[in-house]
């Protein structure tokens, strides 16, 4: 599965996951590791190449992140990006200086296209620059292979030692043909062959899970989302009926979703599935609660309690299956790099179930790779490409307190919106789209009667990473149809609004 490996040393930059994804898109396996990984660990992993990421630090800082001494003498090709280039320069005796002003945005870079790194490029190219420090003098043995009007050394190489530095970010979409720079590093310099494919991952994972679990028992909390679904099917292929899935239906899923999950996993994949219909229990706990964080906390705690009660009925379970994916691992912190957020799937064994070990079969995969794995396993496309759905479900799409009546209104409105988006063929180009039941009521007229009913907000966002996003420019005629259907087919709704706010300043969800 991992015949070839590119190590990505994480120096705290915002695009680190993107670098790893770009490498994998070239069918080369990549792994993000702490910047201070030891030489022994690097030798043990035996990578074909190493990439230093960017980062917010300055090499002049007292606590600035530094790599292990001797890393440039291992004979392994290294590509330093932004801070990575500056660190390479600083470590090898070149000169880094402070710029008079920060250079940010897509910038024309004049490049030496005779370099292996820039093979196939014109002599100028637009790349995203984002830096304050810059390389004033390249280290001995290096030569300049790129510059801008304000940055004398935008790229450098020591071809003999296979060391390369670039001040720009090739991994982002703003850089024209940026992925080609990464490809050139992988194939021209590191001599990779590109043998990382999802089908081999699936085959390899099933074999390893068989060996690890054998005839022991495993338990999986199945939410119906992409990650837990793919993890469950992968385990099922490996250990069959020794896997039991507990599906806690809290009544906060979208219309028909609970039944769809049960149909797929019980009937199509013949998985041992325990569906717990706990809607009344959750609604009782949520009664009168309006604060979104309190809603989240109540739902999270109650989910654990229900799962615990059901799991204890099964007795001792050897393995607990979790749908942790690679971004969860990275974002929970690697070494001393900045922690973006702490994920519940990472960092320790929960103490509420009697089991011996956690199994995370998707721990090495990004979301797009999880989806490809799902298709490879035969999971229906509509589940594999199901848009992200928050753990608290519709509880945070009902603004204010939650009642069964409000949930019914929202489920119907949301179903119509999603149905019309699919009918228009926009369901794959819009990354997330949903309805929100606001706590605003307004006057309306239906027939000859005055109404005083709810306002439903529609939200649709296009994004590559969900960290930023722009509102989707859905054609007016589609929005008009959605609006007309909702007010005519859903009782107690008399007004529809469309959210025109991007992220930032807004978040994707309303709560």
GROMACS .gro file of C-alpha atoms in nm:
model
  511
    1UNK     CA    1   0.000   0.000   0.000
    2UNK     CA    2   0.272   0.247   0.096
    3UNK     CA    3   0.558   0.144  -0.129
    4UNK     CA    4   0.652   0.508  -0.176
    5UNK     CA    5   0.632   0.775   0.091
    6UNK     CA    6   0.672   1.152   0.095
    7UNK     CA    7   0.714   1.298   0.444
    8UNK     CA    8   0.565   1.643   0.502
    9UNK     CA    9   0.719   1.822   0.798
   10UNK     CA   10   0.452   2.039   0.962
   11UNK     CA   11   0.579   2.385   1.058
   12UNK     CA   12   0.231   2.513   1.146
   13UNK     CA   13   0.123   2.652   0.809
   14UNK     CA   14  -0.241   2.684   0.711
   15UNK     CA   15  -0.197   2.486   0.388
   16UNK     CA   16  -0.027   2.175   0.529
   17UNK     CA   17  -0.319   1.939   0.466
   18UNK     CA   18  -0.345   2.077   0.116
   19UNK     CA   19   0.017   1.989   0.041
   20UNK     CA   20  -0.045   1.631   0.155
   21UNK     CA   21  -0.359   1.609  -0.057
   22UNK     CA   22  -0.182   1.744  -0.366
   23UNK     CA   23   0.088   1.477  -0.328
   24UNK     CA   24  -0.172   1.203  -0.296
   25UNK     CA   25  -0.359   1.337  -0.598
   26UNK     CA   26  -0.041   1.246  -0.786
   27UNK     CA   27  -0.085   0.886  -0.659
   28UNK     CA   28   0.204   0.913  -0.416
   29UNK     CA   29   0.137   0.840  -0.048
   30UNK     CA   30   0.217   1.129   0.186
   31UNK     CA   31   0.225   1.158   0.562
   32UNK     CA   32   0.225   1.476   0.774
   33UNK     CA   33   0.467   1.453   1.068
   34UNK     CA   34   0.589   1.698   1.335
   35UNK     CA   35   0.865   1.936   1.222
   36UNK     CA   36   1.095   1.800   1.495
   37UNK     CA   37   1.078   1.436   1.387
   38UNK     CA   38   1.410   1.265   1.464
   39UNK     CA   39   1.658   1.149   1.200
   40UNK     CA   40   1.612   0.794   1.329
   41UNK     CA   41   1.237   0.808   1.264
   42UNK     CA   42   1.294   0.953   0.917
   43UNK     CA   43   1.538   0.673   0.831
   44UNK     CA   44   1.293   0.418   0.966
   45UNK     CA   45   1.015   0.552   0.743
   46UNK     CA   46   1.252   0.557   0.445
   47UNK     CA   47   1.080   0.833   0.243
   48UNK     CA   48   1.148   0.903  -0.124
   49UNK     CA   49   1.137   1.275  -0.046
   50UNK     CA   50   1.066   1.535   0.223
   51UNK     CA   51   0.861   1.856   0.200
   52UNK     CA   52   0.892   2.138   0.454
   53UNK     CA   53   0.566   2.331   0.487
   54UNK     CA   54   0.521   2.701   0.537
   55UNK     CA   55   0.440   2.843   0.877
   56UNK     CA   56   0.371   3.167   1.065
   57UNK     CA   57   0.708   3.177   1.244
   58UNK     CA   58   1.025   3.367   1.157
   59UNK     CA   59   1.362   3.192   1.157
   60UNK     CA   60   1.482   3.478   1.380
   61UNK     CA   61   1.240   3.388   1.658
   62UNK     CA   62   1.382   3.236   1.974
   63UNK     CA   63   1.121   2.960   1.973
   64UNK     CA   64   1.091   2.923   1.597
   65UNK     CA   65   1.047   2.560   1.484
   66UNK     CA   66   1.365   2.393   1.362
   67UNK     CA   67   1.418   2.057   1.195
   68UNK     CA   68   1.659   1.787   1.316
   69UNK     CA   69   2.026   1.858   1.249
   70UNK     CA   70   2.164   1.653   0.963
   71UNK     CA   71   1.837   1.622   0.775
   72UNK     CA   72   1.994   1.778   0.464
   73UNK     CA   73   2.277   1.521   0.470
   74UNK     CA   74   2.055   1.213   0.448
   75UNK     CA   75   2.067   1.207   0.069
   76UNK     CA   76   1.687   1.240   0.057
   77UNK     CA   77   1.546   1.514  -0.172
   78UNK     CA   78   1.395   1.807   0.021
   79UNK     CA   79   1.156   2.076  -0.101
   80UNK     CA   80   1.117   2.376   0.132
   81UNK     CA   81   0.803   2.587   0.084
   82UNK     CA   82   0.791   2.948   0.216
   83UNK     CA   83   0.911   2.918   0.581
   84UNK     CA   84   1.057   2.583   0.475
   85UNK     CA   85   1.279   2.758   0.219
   86UNK     CA   86   1.384   3.020   0.474
   87UNK     CA   87   1.470   2.752   0.730
   88UNK     CA   88   1.672   2.561   0.471
   89UNK     CA   89   1.861   2.880   0.387
   90UNK     CA   90   1.919   2.977   0.750
   91UNK     CA   91   2.037   2.626   0.846
   92UNK     CA   92   2.276   2.591   0.552
   93UNK     CA   93   2.446   2.929   0.593
   94UNK     CA   94   2.253   3.153   0.354
   95UNK     CA   95   2.101   3.485   0.457
   96UNK     CA   96   1.737   3.551   0.545
   97UNK     CA   97   1.620   3.910   0.582
   98UNK     CA   98   1.307   4.103   0.674
   99UNK     CA   99   1.116   4.249   0.380
  100UNK     CA  100   1.021   4.617   0.386
  101UNK     CA  101   0.664   4.511   0.321
  102UNK     CA  102   0.479   4.181   0.318
  103UNK     CA  103   0.431   4.023  -0.024
  104UNK     CA  104   0.088   3.864  -0.052
  105UNK     CA  105  -0.127   3.751  -0.344
  106UNK     CA  106  -0.074   3.597  -0.686
  107UNK     CA  107   0.257   3.730  -0.814
  108UNK     CA  108   0.445   3.691  -1.142
  109UNK     CA  109   0.757   3.483  -1.081
  110UNK     CA  110   1.036   3.475  -1.340
  111UNK     CA  111   1.170   3.119  -1.336
  112UNK     CA  112   1.455   2.914  -1.477
  113UNK     CA  113   1.263   2.647  -1.667
  114UNK     CA  114   1.578   2.443  -1.725
  115UNK     CA  115   1.550   2.336  -1.358
  116UNK     CA  116   1.400   1.991  -1.296
  117UNK     CA  117   1.155   2.163  -1.061
  118UNK     CA  118   1.012   2.385  -1.336
  119UNK     CA  119   1.019   2.148  -1.630
  120UNK     CA  120   0.737   2.228  -1.874
  121UNK     CA  121   0.686   2.586  -1.751
  122UNK     CA  122   0.719   2.914  -1.939
  123UNK     CA  123   0.978   3.159  -1.811
  124UNK     CA  124   0.711   3.342  -1.609
  125UNK     CA  125   0.428   3.200  -1.399
  126UNK     CA  126   0.174   3.329  -1.145
  127UNK     CA  127   0.219   3.184  -0.796
  128UNK     CA  128   0.067   3.276  -0.459
  129UNK     CA  129   0.318   3.457  -0.237
  130UNK     CA  130   0.255   3.506   0.135
  131UNK     CA  131   0.560   3.611   0.338
  132UNK     CA  132   0.735   3.881   0.537
  133UNK     CA  133   1.090   3.737   0.556
  134UNK     CA  134   1.274   3.645   0.236
  135UNK     CA  135   1.598   3.480   0.125
  136UNK     CA  136   1.851   3.756   0.059
  137UNK     CA  137   2.146   3.527  -0.020
  138UNK     CA  138   2.118   3.158  -0.112
  139UNK     CA  139   2.345   2.911   0.072
  140UNK     CA  140   2.674   2.795  -0.078
  141UNK     CA  141   2.619   2.532  -0.348
  142UNK     CA  142   2.274   2.670  -0.437
  143UNK     CA  143   2.172   2.874  -0.738
  144UNK     CA  144   1.881   3.107  -0.796
  145UNK     CA  145   1.605   2.961  -1.015
  146UNK     CA  146   1.330   3.220  -0.962
  147UNK     CA  147   1.266   3.582  -0.862
  148UNK     CA  148   0.995   3.848  -0.851
  149UNK     CA  149   1.024   4.227  -0.873
  150UNK     CA  150   1.048   4.251  -0.494
  151UNK     CA  151   1.187   3.908  -0.397
  152UNK     CA  152   1.536   3.840  -0.534
  153UNK     CA  153   1.530   3.468  -0.450
  154UNK     CA  154   1.181   3.326  -0.499
  155UNK     CA  155   1.323   2.981  -0.580
  156UNK     CA  156   1.659   2.807  -0.537
  157UNK     CA  157   1.819   2.469  -0.591
  158UNK     CA  158   2.119   2.259  -0.510
  159UNK     CA  159   2.070   2.003  -0.782
  160UNK     CA  160   2.365   1.791  -0.670
  161UNK     CA  161   2.218   1.740  -0.321
  162UNK     CA  162   1.856   1.746  -0.446
  163UNK     CA  163   1.764   2.038  -0.218
  164UNK     CA  164   1.507   2.290  -0.342
  165UNK     CA  165   1.338   2.594  -0.195
  166UNK     CA  166   1.043   2.801  -0.317
  167UNK     CA  167   0.906   3.115  -0.153
  168UNK     CA  168   0.558   3.068  -0.303
  169UNK     CA  169   0.278   2.818  -0.238
  170UNK     CA  170   0.230   2.574  -0.528
  171UNK     CA  171  -0.039   2.377  -0.343
  172UNK     CA  172  -0.313   2.644  -0.357
  173UNK     CA  173  -0.551   2.707  -0.645
  174UNK     CA  174  -0.428   3.066  -0.677
  175UNK     CA  175  -0.097   2.934  -0.812
  176UNK     CA  176  -0.115   2.868  -1.186
  177UNK     CA  177  -0.008   2.507  -1.258
  178UNK     CA  178   0.112   2.480  -0.898
  179UNK     CA  179   0.048   2.107  -0.886
  180UNK     CA  180   0.296   2.066  -1.172
  181UNK     CA  181   0.572   2.194  -0.942
  182UNK     CA  182   0.480   1.923  -0.691
  183UNK     CA  183   0.464   1.663  -0.968
  184UNK     CA  184   0.807   1.764  -1.092
  185UNK     CA  185   0.947   1.727  -0.741
  186UNK     CA  186   0.785   1.384  -0.701
  187UNK     CA  187   0.868   1.235  -1.039
  188UNK     CA  188   1.169   1.425  -1.178
  189UNK     CA  189   1.358   1.462  -0.851
  190UNK     CA  190   1.234   1.194  -0.606
  191UNK     CA  191   1.183   0.941  -0.890
  192UNK     CA  192   0.847   0.825  -0.758
  193UNK     CA  193   0.637   0.592  -0.972
  194UNK     CA  194   0.293   0.685  -0.833
  195UNK     CA  195   0.159   0.351  -0.703
  196UNK     CA  196  -0.079   0.484  -0.435
  197UNK     CA  197  -0.433   0.391  -0.543
  198UNK     CA  198  -0.750   0.343  -0.338
  199UNK     CA  199  -0.817  -0.010  -0.461
  200UNK     CA  200  -0.482  -0.122  -0.318
  201UNK     CA  201  -0.562   0.060   0.008
  202UNK     CA  202  -0.893  -0.127   0.038
  203UNK     CA  203  -0.738  -0.466  -0.036
  204UNK     CA  204  -0.447  -0.404   0.200
  205UNK     CA  205  -0.671  -0.270   0.480
  206UNK     CA  206  -0.910  -0.566   0.469
  207UNK     CA  207  -0.616  -0.807   0.494
  208UNK     CA  208  -0.461  -0.617   0.787
  209UNK     CA  209  -0.793  -0.595   0.972
  210UNK     CA  210  -0.844  -0.970   0.929
  211UNK     CA  211  -0.500  -1.033   1.077
  212UNK     CA  212  -0.548  -0.786   1.363
  213UNK     CA  213  -0.902  -0.873   1.471
  214UNK     CA  214  -0.931  -1.237   1.363
  215UNK     CA  215  -1.239  -1.395   1.524
  216UNK     CA  216  -1.271  -1.130   1.798
  217UNK     CA  217  -1.564  -0.888   1.831
  218UNK     CA  218  -1.575  -0.525   1.711
  219UNK     CA  219  -1.829  -0.251   1.778
  220UNK     CA  220  -1.896   0.056   1.564
  221UNK     CA  221  -2.103   0.368   1.638
  222UNK     CA  222  -2.277   0.426   1.306
  223UNK     CA  223  -2.409   0.778   1.244
  224UNK     CA  224  -2.504   0.737   0.879
  225UNK     CA  225  -2.239   0.989   0.779
  226UNK     CA  226  -1.973   0.909   0.521
  227UNK     CA  227  -1.683   0.838   0.757
  228UNK     CA  228  -1.855   0.596   0.997
  229UNK     CA  229  -2.036   0.428   0.706
  230UNK     CA  230  -1.717   0.357   0.513
  231UNK     CA  231  -1.538   0.241   0.830
  232UNK     CA  232  -1.826   0.002   0.907
  233UNK     CA  233  -1.837  -0.152   0.560
  234UNK     CA  234  -1.457  -0.191   0.551
  235UNK     CA  235  -1.469  -0.377   0.885
  236UNK     CA  236  -1.763  -0.584   0.768
  237UNK     CA  237  -1.567  -0.699   0.461
  238UNK     CA  238  -1.285  -0.805   0.694
  239UNK     CA  239  -1.465  -0.970   0.988
  240UNK     CA  240  -1.826  -1.020   0.878
  241UNK     CA  241  -2.073  -1.092   1.158
  242UNK     CA  242  -1.811  -1.029   1.425
  243UNK     CA  243  -1.889  -0.659   1.371
  244UNK     CA  244  -2.190  -0.502   1.541
  245UNK     CA  245  -2.301  -0.147   1.455
  246UNK     CA  246  -2.508   0.065   1.690
  247UNK     CA  247  -2.707   0.335   1.513
  248UNK     CA  248  -2.841   0.589   1.762
  249UNK     CA  249  -3.130   0.761   1.584
  250UNK     CA  250  -3.182   1.077   1.789
  251UNK     CA  251  -3.467   1.200   1.570
  252UNK     CA  252  -3.257   1.492   1.447
  253UNK     CA  253  -3.163   1.341   1.111
  254UNK     CA  254  -3.294   1.462   0.776
  255UNK     CA  255  -3.619   1.327   0.631
  256UNK     CA  256  -3.606   0.948   0.567
  257UNK     CA  257  -3.237   0.932   0.661
  258UNK     CA  258  -3.271   0.685   0.949
  259UNK     CA  259  -3.465   0.440   0.731
  260UNK     CA  260  -3.211   0.477   0.448
  261UNK     CA  261  -2.922   0.395   0.683
  262UNK     CA  262  -3.103   0.087   0.813
  263UNK     CA  263  -3.190  -0.031   0.462
  264UNK     CA  264  -2.833   0.001   0.331
  265UNK     CA  265  -2.651  -0.158   0.623
  266UNK     CA  266  -2.899  -0.423   0.729
  267UNK     CA  267  -3.019  -0.536   0.387
  268UNK     CA  268  -2.749  -0.447   0.134
  269UNK     CA  269  -2.444  -0.528   0.345
  270UNK     CA  270  -2.603  -0.772   0.593
  271UNK     CA  271  -2.431  -0.604   0.889
  272UNK     CA  272  -2.540  -0.672   1.247
  273UNK     CA  273  -2.720  -0.342   1.310
  274UNK     CA  274  -2.886  -0.224   1.628
  275UNK     CA  275  -3.104   0.079   1.558
  276UNK     CA  276  -3.199   0.268   1.872
  277UNK     CA  277  -3.498   0.496   1.816
  278UNK     CA  278  -3.428   0.754   2.085
  279UNK     CA  279  -3.610   1.062   1.949
  280UNK     CA  280  -3.841   1.106   2.248
  281UNK     CA  281  -3.551   1.074   2.490
  282UNK     CA  282  -3.345   1.340   2.310
  283UNK     CA  283  -3.637   1.580   2.266
  284UNK     CA  284  -3.720   1.553   2.636
  285UNK     CA  285  -3.362   1.650   2.723
  286UNK     CA  286  -3.368   1.940   2.474
  287UNK     CA  287  -3.705   2.080   2.579
  288UNK     CA  288  -3.689   2.457   2.627
  289UNK     CA  289  -3.318   2.480   2.535
  290UNK     CA  290  -3.229   2.760   2.290
  291UNK     CA  291  -2.853   2.809   2.333
  292UNK     CA  292  -2.668   2.622   2.053
  293UNK     CA  293  -2.369   2.521   2.265
  294UNK     CA  294  -2.597   2.381   2.533
  295UNK     CA  295  -2.784   2.187   2.263
  296UNK     CA  296  -2.454   2.041   2.141
  297UNK     CA  297  -2.348   1.941   2.490
  298UNK     CA  298  -2.680   1.776   2.573
  299UNK     CA  299  -2.687   1.580   2.246
  300UNK     CA  300  -2.324   1.468   2.279
  301UNK     CA  301  -2.368   1.349   2.636
  302UNK     CA  302  -2.700   1.177   2.566
  303UNK     CA  303  -2.554   1.002   2.262
  304UNK     CA  304  -2.279   0.858   2.480
  305UNK     CA  305  -2.530   0.743   2.741
  306UNK     CA  306  -2.750   0.566   2.482
  307UNK     CA  307  -2.450   0.410   2.309
  308UNK     CA  308  -2.312   0.295   2.645
  309UNK     CA  309  -2.639   0.132   2.747
  310UNK     CA  310  -2.665  -0.061   2.421
  311UNK     CA  311  -2.297  -0.156   2.417
  312UNK     CA  312  -2.313  -0.297   2.769
  313UNK     CA  313  -2.589  -0.535   2.659
  314UNK     CA  314  -2.332  -0.694   2.426
  315UNK     CA  315  -2.081  -0.763   2.703
  316UNK     CA  316  -1.707  -0.738   2.644
  317UNK     CA  317  -1.606  -0.609   2.303
  318UNK     CA  318  -1.245  -0.641   2.190
  319UNK     CA  319  -1.234  -0.349   1.946
  320UNK     CA  320  -1.414  -0.016   1.917
  321UNK     CA  321  -1.430   0.113   1.557
  322UNK     CA  322  -1.409   0.488   1.496
  323UNK     CA  323  -1.438   0.683   1.173
  324UNK     CA  324  -1.141   0.909   1.246
  325UNK     CA  325  -0.994   1.049   0.924
  326UNK     CA  326  -0.659   1.214   0.855
  327UNK     CA  327  -0.767   1.579   0.893
  328UNK     CA  328  -0.897   1.492   1.243
  329UNK     CA  329  -0.551   1.359   1.331
  330UNK     CA  330  -0.365   1.658   1.184
  331UNK     CA  331  -0.600   1.919   1.333
  332UNK     CA  332  -0.572   1.765   1.678
  333UNK     CA  333  -0.207   1.863   1.675
  334UNK     CA  334   0.120   1.710   1.563
  335UNK     CA  335   0.415   1.764   1.791
  336UNK     CA  336   0.435   2.133   1.878
  337UNK     CA  337   0.252   2.265   1.574
  338UNK     CA  338  -0.052   2.478   1.635
  339UNK     CA  339  -0.368   2.290   1.733
  340UNK     CA  340  -0.660   2.399   1.518
  341UNK     CA  341  -0.921   2.209   1.715
  342UNK     CA  342  -0.941   1.901   1.930
  343UNK     CA  343  -1.140   1.617   1.777
  344UNK     CA  344  -1.347   1.375   1.980
  345UNK     CA  345  -1.218   1.080   1.777
  346UNK     CA  346  -0.856   1.149   1.861
  347UNK     CA  347  -0.638   1.140   2.166
  348UNK     CA  348  -0.758   0.877   2.408
  349UNK     CA  349  -0.980   0.579   2.480
  350UNK     CA  350  -1.329   0.666   2.604
  351UNK     CA  351  -1.407   0.507   2.938
  352UNK     CA  352  -1.776   0.435   2.880
  353UNK     CA  353  -1.750   0.105   2.689
  354UNK     CA  354  -1.581  -0.219   2.794
  355UNK     CA  355  -1.334  -0.278   2.512
  356UNK     CA  356  -0.962  -0.336   2.471
  357UNK     CA  357  -0.849  -0.132   2.172
  358UNK     CA  358  -0.961   0.130   1.920
  359UNK     CA  359  -0.952   0.056   1.546
  360UNK     CA  360  -0.943   0.353   1.307
  361UNK     CA  361  -0.931   0.206   0.955
  362UNK     CA  362  -0.960   0.546   0.781
  363UNK     CA  363  -0.706   0.727   0.996
  364UNK     CA  364  -0.468   0.778   0.701
  365UNK     CA  365  -0.727   0.909   0.451
  366UNK     CA  366  -0.852   1.251   0.350
  367UNK     CA  367  -1.225   1.302   0.290
  368UNK     CA  368  -1.206   1.267  -0.088
  369UNK     CA  369  -1.012   0.941  -0.040
  370UNK     CA  370  -1.276   0.817   0.205
  371UNK     CA  371  -1.541   0.876  -0.062
  372UNK     CA  372  -1.337   0.688  -0.323
  373UNK     CA  373  -1.296   0.403  -0.072
  374UNK     CA  374  -1.672   0.397  -0.020
  375UNK     CA  375  -1.737   0.363  -0.393
  376UNK     CA  376  -1.472   0.091  -0.416
  377UNK     CA  377  -1.658  -0.097  -0.140
  378UNK     CA  378  -1.989  -0.071  -0.326
  379UNK     CA  379  -2.159   0.181  -0.099
  380UNK     CA  380  -2.433   0.370  -0.291
  381UNK     CA  381  -2.320   0.697  -0.445
  382UNK     CA  382  -2.594   0.899  -0.275
  383UNK     CA  383  -2.452   0.800   0.067
  384UNK     CA  384  -2.088   0.835  -0.035
  385UNK     CA  385  -2.147   1.188  -0.165
  386UNK     CA  386  -2.383   1.286   0.114
  387UNK     CA  387  -2.294   1.639   0.213
  388UNK     CA  388  -2.145   1.706   0.558
  389UNK     CA  389  -2.401   1.695   0.837
  390UNK     CA  390  -2.331   1.823   1.190
  391UNK     CA  391  -2.325   1.577   1.479
  392UNK     CA  392  -2.612   1.758   1.659
  393UNK     CA  393  -2.809   1.728   1.336
  394UNK     CA  394  -3.114   1.946   1.281
  395UNK     CA  395  -3.098   2.068   1.642
  396UNK     CA  396  -2.865   2.345   1.529
  397UNK     CA  397  -3.072   2.418   1.219
  398UNK     CA  398  -3.377   2.496   1.430
  399UNK     CA  399  -3.300   2.837   1.573
  400UNK     CA  400  -3.426   2.863   1.930
  401UNK     CA  401  -3.595   2.584   2.124
  402UNK     CA  402  -3.669   2.250   1.957
  403UNK     CA  403  -4.005   2.077   1.930
  404UNK     CA  404  -4.124   1.781   1.726
  405UNK     CA  405  -4.349   2.014   1.523
  406UNK     CA  406  -4.059   2.243   1.434
  407UNK     CA  407  -3.847   1.944   1.330
  408UNK     CA  408  -4.128   1.823   1.104
  409UNK     CA  409  -4.147   2.164   0.934
  410UNK     CA  410  -3.770   2.176   0.883
  411UNK     CA  411  -3.741   1.819   0.756
  412UNK     CA  412  -4.005   1.882   0.490
  413UNK     CA  413  -3.857   2.216   0.379
  414UNK     CA  414  -3.504   2.080   0.372
  415UNK     CA  415  -3.613   1.775   0.171
  416UNK     CA  416  -3.775   1.998  -0.095
  417UNK     CA  417  -3.464   2.216  -0.122
  418UNK     CA  418  -3.231   1.917  -0.158
  419UNK     CA  419  -3.467   1.748  -0.405
  420UNK     CA  420  -3.478   2.052  -0.633
  421UNK     CA  421  -3.100   2.098  -0.617
  422UNK     CA  422  -3.061   1.735  -0.728
  423UNK     CA  423  -3.326   1.776  -1.001
  424UNK     CA  424  -3.128   2.072  -1.135
  425UNK     CA  425  -2.805   1.864  -1.139
  426UNK     CA  426  -2.633   2.097  -0.891
  427UNK     CA  427  -2.591   1.844  -0.608
  428UNK     CA  428  -2.223   1.776  -0.682
  429UNK     CA  429  -2.113   2.134  -0.756
  430UNK     CA  430  -2.263   2.280  -0.435
  431UNK     CA  431  -2.070   2.142  -0.140
  432UNK     CA  432  -2.327   2.204   0.131
  433UNK     CA  433  -2.689   2.313   0.105
  434UNK     CA  434  -2.969   2.299   0.360
  435UNK     CA  435  -3.269   2.475   0.509
  436UNK     CA  436  -3.278   2.651   0.846
  437UNK     CA  437  -3.596   2.707   1.046
  438UNK     CA  438  -3.550   3.054   1.192
  439UNK     CA  439  -3.727   3.170   1.508
  440UNK     CA  440  -3.869   3.463   1.311
  441UNK     CA  441  -4.239   3.480   1.234
  442UNK     CA  442  -4.387   3.731   0.993
  443UNK     CA  443  -4.719   3.833   0.843
  444UNK     CA  444  -4.826   3.678   0.513
  445UNK     CA  445  -5.133   3.622   0.300
  446UNK     CA  446  -5.236   3.276   0.177
  447UNK     CA  447  -5.563   3.264  -0.014
  448UNK     CA  448  -5.768   3.545   0.136
  449UNK     CA  449  -5.643   3.488   0.486
  450UNK     CA  450  -5.376   3.659   0.691
  451UNK     CA  451  -5.104   3.428   0.821
  452UNK     CA  452  -4.842   3.469   1.090
  453UNK     CA  453  -4.590   3.191   1.030
  454UNK     CA  454  -4.224   3.092   1.021
  455UNK     CA  455  -3.946   3.211   0.792
  456UNK     CA  456  -3.724   2.940   0.640
  457UNK     CA  457  -3.370   3.036   0.536
  458UNK     CA  458  -3.189   2.852   0.257
  459UNK     CA  459  -2.810   2.816   0.274
  460UNK     CA  460  -2.582   2.688  -0.006
  461UNK     CA  461  -2.202   2.710  -0.003
  462UNK     CA  462  -1.922   2.621  -0.244
  463UNK     CA  463  -1.586   2.536  -0.089
  464UNK     CA  464  -1.280   2.316  -0.132
  465UNK     CA  465  -1.188   2.279   0.235
  466UNK     CA  466  -1.484   2.406   0.445
  467UNK     CA  467  -1.246   2.648   0.616
  468UNK     CA  468  -1.357   2.918   0.375
  469UNK     CA  469  -1.651   2.923   0.137
  470UNK     CA  470  -1.859   3.141  -0.093
  471UNK     CA  471  -2.237   3.144  -0.119
  472UNK     CA  472  -2.361   2.957  -0.422
  473UNK     CA  473  -2.513   3.155  -0.709
  474UNK     CA  474  -2.811   2.923  -0.759
  475UNK     CA  475  -3.017   3.033  -1.063
  476UNK     CA  476  -3.319   3.243  -0.966
  477UNK     CA  477  -3.565   3.009  -1.135
  478UNK     CA  478  -3.451   2.720  -0.911
  479UNK     CA  479  -3.475   2.933  -0.596
  480UNK     CA  480  -3.818   3.047  -0.709
  481UNK     CA  481  -3.934   2.688  -0.752
  482UNK     CA  482  -3.797   2.587  -0.412
  483UNK     CA  483  -3.966   2.886  -0.247
  484UNK     CA  484  -4.299   2.816  -0.416
  485UNK     CA  485  -4.294   2.446  -0.322
  486UNK     CA  486  -4.204   2.505   0.042
  487UNK     CA  487  -4.474   2.767   0.111
  488UNK     CA  488  -4.734   2.556  -0.072
  489UNK     CA  489  -4.636   2.213   0.062
  490UNK     CA  490  -4.512   2.284   0.415
  491UNK     CA  491  -4.758   2.410   0.673
  492UNK     CA  492  -4.668   2.705   0.897
  493UNK     CA  493  -4.412   2.857   0.658
  494UNK     CA  494  -4.498   3.176   0.470
  495UNK     CA  495  -4.160   3.331   0.386
  496UNK     CA  496  -3.832   3.207   0.233
  497UNK     CA  497  -3.499   3.394   0.245
  498UNK     CA  498  -3.165   3.304   0.084
  499UNK     CA  499  -2.838   3.351   0.274
  500UNK     CA  500  -2.590   3.556   0.066
  501UNK     CA  501  -2.305   3.551   0.320
  502UNK     CA  502  -1.969   3.386   0.254
  503UNK     CA  503  -1.736   3.229   0.512
  504UNK     CA  504  -1.585   3.438   0.659
  505UNK     CA  505  -1.747   3.649   0.800
  506UNK     CA  506  -2.027   3.396   0.851
  507UNK     CA  507  -1.991   3.029   0.940
  508UNK     CA  508  -2.148   2.765   0.715
  509UNK     CA  509  -2.399   2.656   0.980
  510UNK     CA  510  -2.620   2.918   1.146
  511UNK     CA  511  -2.555   2.785   1.495
   0.00000   0.00000   0.00000
